[in-house]
Short mmCIF file of C-alpha atoms in Angstrom, two decimals:
data_model
loop_
_atom_site.label_atom_id
_atom_site.label_comp_id
_atom_site.label_asym_id
_atom_site.label_seq_id
_atom_site.Cartn_x
_atom_site.Cartn_y
_atom_site.Cartn_z
CA LYS A 1 -36.66 -3.00 -18.53
CA GLY A 2 -35.22 -6.35 -19.51
CA GLU A 3 -33.21 -6.82 -16.28
CA THR A 4 -33.71 -9.31 -13.51
CA LEU A 5 -33.69 -7.83 -10.11
CA GLY A 6 -33.22 -10.44 -7.22
CA LEU A 7 -35.12 -9.66 -3.62
CA VAL A 8 -33.19 -11.54 -0.85
CA GLY A 9 -33.76 -11.41 3.31
CA GLU A 10 -34.65 -13.77 5.41
CA SER A 11 -38.22 -15.47 6.27
CA GLY A 12 -40.59 -12.84 7.79
CA CYS A 13 -38.40 -9.57 6.64
CA GLY A 14 -41.12 -8.61 4.03
CA LYS A 15 -40.54 -10.14 0.70
CA SER A 16 -44.31 -11.28 -0.20
CA THR A 17 -45.75 -8.15 1.48
CA LEU A 18 -43.69 -6.06 -1.07
CA ALA A 19 -44.54 -8.37 -4.00
CA LYS A 20 -48.33 -8.03 -3.11
CA MET A 21 -47.97 -4.15 -3.11
CA LEU A 22 -46.36 -4.35 -6.56
CA LEU A 23 -49.55 -6.67 -7.76
CA GLY A 24 -51.78 -3.80 -6.30
CA LEU A 25 -52.98 -6.55 -3.73
CA LEU A 26 -52.08 -4.53 -0.74
CA ALA A 27 -51.94 -0.82 -0.30
CA PRO A 28 -48.85 1.04 0.93
CA THR A 29 -48.97 2.40 4.16
CA SER A 30 -46.46 5.02 3.05
CA GLY A 31 -44.87 6.15 -0.32
CA ASN A 32 -45.70 4.99 -3.85
CA VAL A 33 -45.21 2.17 -6.43
CA LEU A 34 -45.02 3.30 -9.95
CA VAL A 35 -44.83 1.16 -13.10
CA ASN A 36 -43.45 2.88 -16.09
CA GLY A 37 -43.63 6.12 -14.30
CA ARG A 38 -47.52 5.57 -13.38
CA GLU A 39 -48.74 4.94 -9.70
CA ILE A 40 -50.48 1.95 -9.17
CA ASP A 41 -54.08 2.28 -8.11
CA PRO A 42 -55.46 -0.81 -6.26
CA THR A 43 -58.82 0.01 -7.46
CA ARG A 44 -57.61 -0.40 -10.95
CA ARG A 45 -56.10 -3.93 -10.59
CA LYS A 46 -57.48 -5.44 -13.70
CA ALA A 47 -55.62 -2.94 -15.62
CA LEU A 48 -52.53 -3.31 -13.88
CA ALA A 49 -52.55 -7.07 -14.77
CA ARG A 50 -52.28 -6.59 -18.07
CA SER A 51 -48.29 -5.55 -17.56
CA VAL A 52 -47.67 -7.07 -14.18
CA GLN A 53 -48.58 -10.70 -13.37
CA PRO A 54 -47.05 -13.06 -10.65
CA ILE A 55 -45.88 -16.70 -10.61
CA PHE A 56 -46.30 -17.83 -6.86
CA GLN A 57 -44.53 -19.93 -4.62
CA ASP A 58 -46.82 -22.92 -4.31
CA PRO A 59 -47.19 -24.64 -7.73
CA TYR A 60 -50.16 -26.91 -6.33
CA SER A 61 -52.11 -24.23 -4.24
CA SER A 62 -52.29 -21.57 -6.87
CA LEU A 63 -53.88 -23.58 -9.58
CA ASN A 64 -57.72 -24.61 -9.31
CA PRO A 65 -58.07 -27.93 -8.68
CA ARG A 66 -61.44 -28.32 -10.89
CA ARG A 67 -60.31 -27.14 -13.87
CA THR A 68 -58.11 -28.49 -16.77
CA VAL A 69 -54.56 -27.23 -17.66
CA ALA A 70 -56.06 -25.50 -20.74
CA ASP A 71 -58.69 -23.71 -18.70
CA ILE A 72 -56.38 -22.56 -16.15
CA VAL A 73 -54.21 -20.79 -18.82
CA GLY A 74 -57.14 -19.63 -20.53
CA VAL A 75 -59.06 -17.82 -17.94
CA PRO A 76 -56.79 -14.55 -17.90
CA LEU A 77 -57.54 -14.30 -21.68
CA ARG A 78 -61.36 -14.85 -20.93
CA LEU A 79 -61.46 -12.26 -18.10
CA HIS A 80 -59.92 -9.40 -19.95
CA ARG A 81 -61.80 -10.55 -23.20
CA VAL A 82 -58.81 -10.68 -25.12
CA GLY A 83 -59.73 -12.53 -28.75
CA THR A 84 -62.23 -15.02 -29.94
CA HIS A 85 -62.78 -18.43 -28.25
CA ALA A 86 -60.64 -19.63 -31.31
CA GLU A 87 -57.77 -17.36 -30.66
CA GLN A 88 -58.18 -17.89 -27.20
CA SER A 89 -57.73 -21.48 -27.71
CA LYS A 90 -54.86 -21.04 -29.91
CA ARG A 91 -52.80 -19.04 -27.69
CA VAL A 92 -53.27 -21.16 -24.78
CA LYS A 93 -52.10 -24.08 -26.75
CA ASP A 94 -49.24 -22.16 -28.49
CA MET A 95 -48.30 -20.98 -24.69
CA LEU A 96 -48.49 -24.41 -23.37
CA ASP A 97 -46.31 -25.70 -25.79
CA LEU A 98 -43.83 -23.10 -25.52
CA VAL A 99 -43.55 -23.78 -21.46
CA GLY A 100 -43.02 -27.65 -22.60
CA MET A 101 -46.32 -28.90 -21.59
CA PRO A 102 -47.11 -31.96 -24.14
CA GLU A 103 -50.84 -31.80 -25.54
CA ARG A 104 -51.66 -34.80 -23.75
CA THR A 105 -51.40 -32.89 -20.44
CA HIS A 106 -53.76 -29.96 -21.70
CA SER A 107 -57.00 -31.97 -20.40
CA GLN A 108 -55.80 -33.03 -17.28
CA HIS A 109 -56.22 -31.72 -13.82
CA PRO A 110 -53.38 -29.97 -11.49
CA ASN A 111 -53.35 -33.30 -9.28
CA GLN A 112 -52.43 -35.38 -12.15
CA LEU A 113 -49.22 -33.21 -12.89
CA SER A 114 -45.66 -33.48 -11.46
CA GLY A 115 -44.67 -30.16 -9.11
CA GLY A 116 -42.54 -28.98 -12.05
CA GLN A 117 -45.16 -29.43 -14.46
CA ARG A 118 -47.44 -27.57 -12.18
CA GLN A 119 -45.31 -24.76 -12.04
CA ARG A 120 -44.52 -24.81 -15.98
CA VAL A 121 -48.49 -24.15 -15.98
CA ALA A 122 -48.62 -21.33 -13.76
CA ILE A 123 -45.79 -19.75 -15.60
CA ALA A 124 -48.15 -20.10 -18.81
CA ARG A 125 -50.67 -18.51 -17.11
CA ALA A 126 -48.85 -15.59 -16.01
CA LEU A 127 -47.46 -15.15 -19.52
CA VAL A 128 -50.59 -15.84 -21.81
CA LEU A 129 -51.34 -11.97 -21.24
CA ARG A 130 -47.85 -10.95 -22.65
CA PRO A 131 -47.14 -8.97 -19.82
CA GLU A 132 -44.06 -6.62 -19.36
CA ILE A 133 -43.19 -7.53 -15.92
CA LEU A 134 -43.17 -10.92 -13.84
CA ILE A 135 -43.25 -10.92 -9.91
CA CYS A 136 -41.46 -14.60 -9.08
CA ASP A 137 -42.28 -15.30 -5.59
CA GLU A 138 -40.33 -18.12 -4.57
CA PRO A 139 -40.94 -19.97 -7.54
CA THR A 140 -38.74 -23.02 -7.09
CA SER A 141 -38.51 -23.40 -3.42
CA ALA A 142 -41.36 -25.93 -3.51
CA LEU A 143 -39.57 -28.10 -6.36
CA ASP A 144 -36.78 -30.85 -6.17
CA VAL A 145 -33.06 -29.34 -7.10
CA SER A 146 -33.25 -31.10 -10.56
CA VAL A 147 -36.74 -29.57 -11.44
CA GLN A 148 -35.60 -26.25 -9.98
CA ALA A 149 -32.84 -26.14 -12.69
CA GLN A 150 -35.36 -26.91 -15.26
CA ILE A 151 -37.89 -24.06 -14.22
CA LEU A 152 -34.65 -21.38 -13.80
CA ASN A 153 -33.57 -22.44 -17.28
CA LEU A 154 -37.27 -22.08 -18.73
CA LEU A 155 -37.59 -18.18 -17.05
CA LEU A 156 -34.20 -17.25 -18.50
CA ASP A 157 -35.42 -18.60 -22.00
CA LEU A 158 -38.73 -16.96 -21.64
CA LYS A 159 -37.09 -13.94 -20.57
CA ALA A 160 -34.68 -13.45 -23.81
CA GLU A 161 -37.57 -14.52 -25.94
CA PHE A 162 -40.44 -12.16 -24.70
CA GLY A 163 -37.90 -9.10 -22.97
CA LEU A 164 -39.71 -9.73 -19.74
CA THR A 165 -38.71 -7.76 -16.57
CA TYR A 166 -38.75 -10.35 -13.49
CA LEU A 167 -38.62 -9.01 -10.01
CA PHE A 168 -37.21 -12.53 -8.44
CA ILE A 169 -37.72 -12.98 -4.65
CA SER A 170 -35.90 -15.93 -3.28
CA HIS A 171 -33.98 -16.74 -0.03
CA ASP A 172 -31.52 -19.12 -2.04
CA LEU A 173 -28.71 -17.03 -2.61
CA GLY A 174 -26.80 -19.58 -5.23
CA VAL A 175 -30.16 -19.38 -7.57
CA VAL A 176 -30.29 -15.72 -7.35
CA GLU A 177 -26.62 -15.50 -8.35
CA HIS A 178 -27.30 -17.65 -11.19
CA LEU A 179 -30.09 -15.34 -12.31
CA VAL A 180 -30.50 -11.91 -11.81
CA ASP A 181 -28.57 -8.73 -13.10
CA ARG A 182 -28.94 -6.87 -9.64
CA VAL A 183 -29.79 -7.46 -5.99
CA ALA A 184 -31.67 -5.74 -3.26
CA VAL A 185 -31.42 -6.93 0.35
CA MET A 186 -34.36 -6.52 2.78
CA HIS A 187 -33.83 -6.70 6.42
CA ARG A 188 -36.79 -5.85 8.95
CA GLY A 189 -39.16 -4.44 5.81
CA ARG A 190 -36.25 -2.13 4.44
CA ILE A 191 -34.24 -2.27 1.45
CA VAL A 192 -30.35 -2.09 3.13
CA GLU A 193 -28.32 -2.92 0.23
CA HIS A 194 -28.61 -2.82 -3.44
CA GLY A 195 -26.47 -3.35 -6.35
CA THR A 196 -25.16 -5.35 -9.27
CA ARG A 197 -24.79 -9.11 -8.46
CA GLU A 198 -21.16 -8.51 -8.72
CA GLN A 199 -20.82 -5.76 -6.28
CA ILE A 200 -23.16 -7.60 -3.59
CA PHE A 201 -21.77 -11.00 -4.22
CA ALA A 202 -18.13 -10.00 -4.28
CA ARG A 203 -18.40 -6.68 -2.19
CA PRO A 204 -21.09 -6.70 0.16
CA GLU A 205 -20.84 -3.55 2.36
CA HIS A 206 -23.66 -3.93 4.79
CA THR A 207 -23.31 -5.99 7.90
CA TYR A 208 -26.65 -8.03 7.36
CA THR A 209 -25.78 -8.33 3.50
CA ARG A 210 -22.40 -10.15 4.79
CA MET A 211 -24.18 -12.19 7.40
CA LEU A 212 -26.29 -13.43 4.58
CA LEU A 213 -23.70 -14.38 2.39
CA ALA A 214 -21.82 -16.17 5.30
CA SER A 215 -24.95 -18.20 5.92
CA ALA A 216 -25.47 -19.78 2.65
CA LEU A 217 -23.87 -23.16 2.24
CA THR A 218 -20.77 -23.57 -0.15
CA PRO A 219 -20.51 -26.56 -2.83
CA GLU A 220 -16.52 -26.78 -1.66
CA PRO A 221 -16.60 -28.21 1.85
CA GLY A 222 -12.91 -26.92 2.70
#
């Protein structure tokens, strides 16, 4: 609880499939998925959603283009019947303020926002139910580098404020090193190495982990 676990590996190795299983959207072919010691039942996804929420990779396709920002963020509250209409409106406004969305944007539609703003809306929607765990599936890969830094710092601030636990899925090792406490390395659908950030980046043991780290571009050209 309160940690950030980074899941890294090349495209197609199964990272997003694992995320779908953790969200109860796919049933595992073998083994069990536990949250706080209890097994995830795919038939009880609605109950699971109160404690586990996703932030998807593409902030544009994950938002309903027909709804306003405030409406999008308020959908989970209405679906789970949390509070009165007035309480829902206040929580939506507070959450949008918290992620840095000015009030003038609350009545806008996703196509009127920048990529960074859309991802902030997605984060607000994920947090509005006050979950314990966020599954972040490459949440910055579709953004410019400068905007990536803003979103990553926002995620760090929100983690500290709400005591969140993150599963952060990424193929960007620089981002992972900046953000996580522990790292799991996936290769062909299996976790081949797992350890603290310092262990994985300074003393990798598995051949695939060493190859993955060697493939990352370094800021020191020499």
